[in-house]
XYZ file of C-alpha atoms in Angstrom:
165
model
C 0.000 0.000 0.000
C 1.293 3.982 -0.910
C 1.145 6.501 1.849
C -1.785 8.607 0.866
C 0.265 11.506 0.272
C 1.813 9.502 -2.733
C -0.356 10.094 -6.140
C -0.140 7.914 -8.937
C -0.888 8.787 -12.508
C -1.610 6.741 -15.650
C -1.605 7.390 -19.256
C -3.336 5.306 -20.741
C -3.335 6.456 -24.318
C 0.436 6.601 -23.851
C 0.371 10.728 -24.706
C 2.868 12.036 -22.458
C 5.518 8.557 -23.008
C 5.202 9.612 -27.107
C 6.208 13.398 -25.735
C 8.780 12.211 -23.460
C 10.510 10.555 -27.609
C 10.091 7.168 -25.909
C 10.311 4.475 -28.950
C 7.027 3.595 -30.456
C 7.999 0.348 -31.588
C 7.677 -0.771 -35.317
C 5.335 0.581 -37.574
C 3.400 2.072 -34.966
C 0.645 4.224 -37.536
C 0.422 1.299 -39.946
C -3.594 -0.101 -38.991
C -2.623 -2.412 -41.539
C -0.955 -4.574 -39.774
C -1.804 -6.716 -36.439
C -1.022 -5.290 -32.688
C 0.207 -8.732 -32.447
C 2.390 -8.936 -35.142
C 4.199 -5.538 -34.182
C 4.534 -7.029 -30.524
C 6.065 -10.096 -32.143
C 8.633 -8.326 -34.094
C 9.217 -5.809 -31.037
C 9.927 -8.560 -28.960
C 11.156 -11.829 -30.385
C 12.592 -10.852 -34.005
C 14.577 -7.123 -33.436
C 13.221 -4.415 -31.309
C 15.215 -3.123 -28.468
C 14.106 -6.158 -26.103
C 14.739 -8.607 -28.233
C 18.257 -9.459 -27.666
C 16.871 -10.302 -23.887
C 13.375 -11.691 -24.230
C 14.737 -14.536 -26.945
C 17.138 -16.187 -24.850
C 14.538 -16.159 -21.958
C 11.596 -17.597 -24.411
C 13.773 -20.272 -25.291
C 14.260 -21.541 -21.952
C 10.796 -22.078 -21.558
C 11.086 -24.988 -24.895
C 14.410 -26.491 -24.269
C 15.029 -25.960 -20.504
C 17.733 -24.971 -18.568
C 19.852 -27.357 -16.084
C 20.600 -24.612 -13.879
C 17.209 -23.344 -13.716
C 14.693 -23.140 -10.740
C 11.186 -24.844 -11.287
C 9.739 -24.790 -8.152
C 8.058 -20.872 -8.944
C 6.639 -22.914 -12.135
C 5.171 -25.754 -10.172
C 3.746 -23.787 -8.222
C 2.327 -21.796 -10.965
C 1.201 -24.265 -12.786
C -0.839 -25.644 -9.460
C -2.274 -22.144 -8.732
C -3.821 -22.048 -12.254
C -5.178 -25.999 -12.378
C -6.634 -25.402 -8.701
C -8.723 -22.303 -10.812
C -9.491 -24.832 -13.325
C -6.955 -23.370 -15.933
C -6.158 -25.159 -19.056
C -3.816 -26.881 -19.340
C -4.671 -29.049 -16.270
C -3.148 -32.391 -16.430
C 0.162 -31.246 -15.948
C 0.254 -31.911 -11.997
C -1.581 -34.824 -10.108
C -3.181 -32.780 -7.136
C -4.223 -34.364 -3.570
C -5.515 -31.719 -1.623
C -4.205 -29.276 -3.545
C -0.912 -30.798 -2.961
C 1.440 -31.791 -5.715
C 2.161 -35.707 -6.063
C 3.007 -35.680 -9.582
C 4.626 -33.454 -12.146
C 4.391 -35.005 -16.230
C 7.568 -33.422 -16.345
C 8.887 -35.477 -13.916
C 9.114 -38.532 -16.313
C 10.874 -36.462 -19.108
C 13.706 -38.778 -20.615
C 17.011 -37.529 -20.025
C 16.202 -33.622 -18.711
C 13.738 -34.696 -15.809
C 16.204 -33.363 -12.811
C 17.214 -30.420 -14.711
C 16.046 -27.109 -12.842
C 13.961 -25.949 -15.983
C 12.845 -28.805 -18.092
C 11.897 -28.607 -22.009
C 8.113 -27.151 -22.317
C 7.645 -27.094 -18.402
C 7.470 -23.164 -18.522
C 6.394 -22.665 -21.921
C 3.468 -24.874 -20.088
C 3.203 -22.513 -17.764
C 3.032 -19.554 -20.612
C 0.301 -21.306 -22.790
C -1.942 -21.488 -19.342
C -1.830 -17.970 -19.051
C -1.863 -17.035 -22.547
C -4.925 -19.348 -23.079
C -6.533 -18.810 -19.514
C -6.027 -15.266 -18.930
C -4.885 -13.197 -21.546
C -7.344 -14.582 -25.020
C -9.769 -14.836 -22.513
C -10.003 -11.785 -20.867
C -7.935 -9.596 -23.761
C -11.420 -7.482 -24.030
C -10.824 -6.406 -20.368
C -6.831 -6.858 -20.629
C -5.851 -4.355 -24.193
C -4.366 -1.137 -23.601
C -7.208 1.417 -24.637
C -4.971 2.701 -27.249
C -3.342 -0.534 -29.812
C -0.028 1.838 -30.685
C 0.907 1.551 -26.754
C 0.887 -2.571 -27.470
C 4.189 -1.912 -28.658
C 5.398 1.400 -27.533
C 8.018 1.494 -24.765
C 7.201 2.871 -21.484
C 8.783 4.873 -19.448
C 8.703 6.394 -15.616
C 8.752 10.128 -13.904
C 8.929 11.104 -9.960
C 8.321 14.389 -9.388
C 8.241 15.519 -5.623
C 6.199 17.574 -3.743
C 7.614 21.016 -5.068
C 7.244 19.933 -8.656
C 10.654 18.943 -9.594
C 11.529 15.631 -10.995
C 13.791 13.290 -8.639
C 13.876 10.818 -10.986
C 13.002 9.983 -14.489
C 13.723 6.764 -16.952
C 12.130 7.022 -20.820
């Protein structure tokens, strides 16, 4: 909880980041083209992020051997006790897990992340939560899909202590 005296603003329509000359992402003004498949090329093929968020997508297909699971797991039981989809990943007994299918996977089952375990995890909220409730979810404005964000903390005089665009 903020102290009271502690007033947060939004922007919804992402006006005052596109002031600030944060990047809109690619082909932001072309209605031509999908939200999605801006985000996609923003993210995965060559926007600023993408040099981070690849690496980290691909740990959720082929795993990682130094990875931790047990945040997944226990993601993965939060959204089958809700009745996400997937739910046969875990065996539940009173809520408790006594089986993980990943558990059996040749070759990779002790490794901390194993193949498809979190892109599991990803396809339960992507199915679940985001397509489902996208109506309720998408940013009132499609451009800020794709347009970087930024942040501005201006004290109590009206000078900014800190800003990041």
């Amino acid at each position: 909880d903020l102290p009271d005296a502690v007033e947060l603003y939004a922007d919804p329509a992402g006006e005052a980041g596109r002031r600030f000359g944060v990047s809109r992402g690619f082909r932001p003004d072309d209605s031509s083209l999908s939200a999605f498949a801006k985000l996609f090329v923003m993210g995965i093929v060559g926007g600023p992020g993408a040099w981070a968020t690849l690496p980290a997508v691909l740990v959720g297909y082929f795993g990682s051997p130094g990875g931790k699971r047990r945040w997944i797991e226990e993601s993965l039981k939060q959204g089958q006790l809700v009745g996400r989809w997937p739910d046969s990943v875990l065996q539940l007994a009173d809520g408790e897990v006594v089986a993980n299918a990943f558990d059996d996977t040749p070759l990779v089952s002790a490794w901390g992340v194993r193949p498809f375990e979190l892109a599991t995890l990803r396809l339960q909220n992507l199915v679940s939560l985001q397509a489902k409730h996208w109506g309720a979810l998408k940013p009132a404005d499609e451009r800020c899909l794709t347009q970087l964000g930024g942040c501005t903390v201006v004290g109590s005089g009206g000078g900014g202590l800190y800003s990041w665009v």
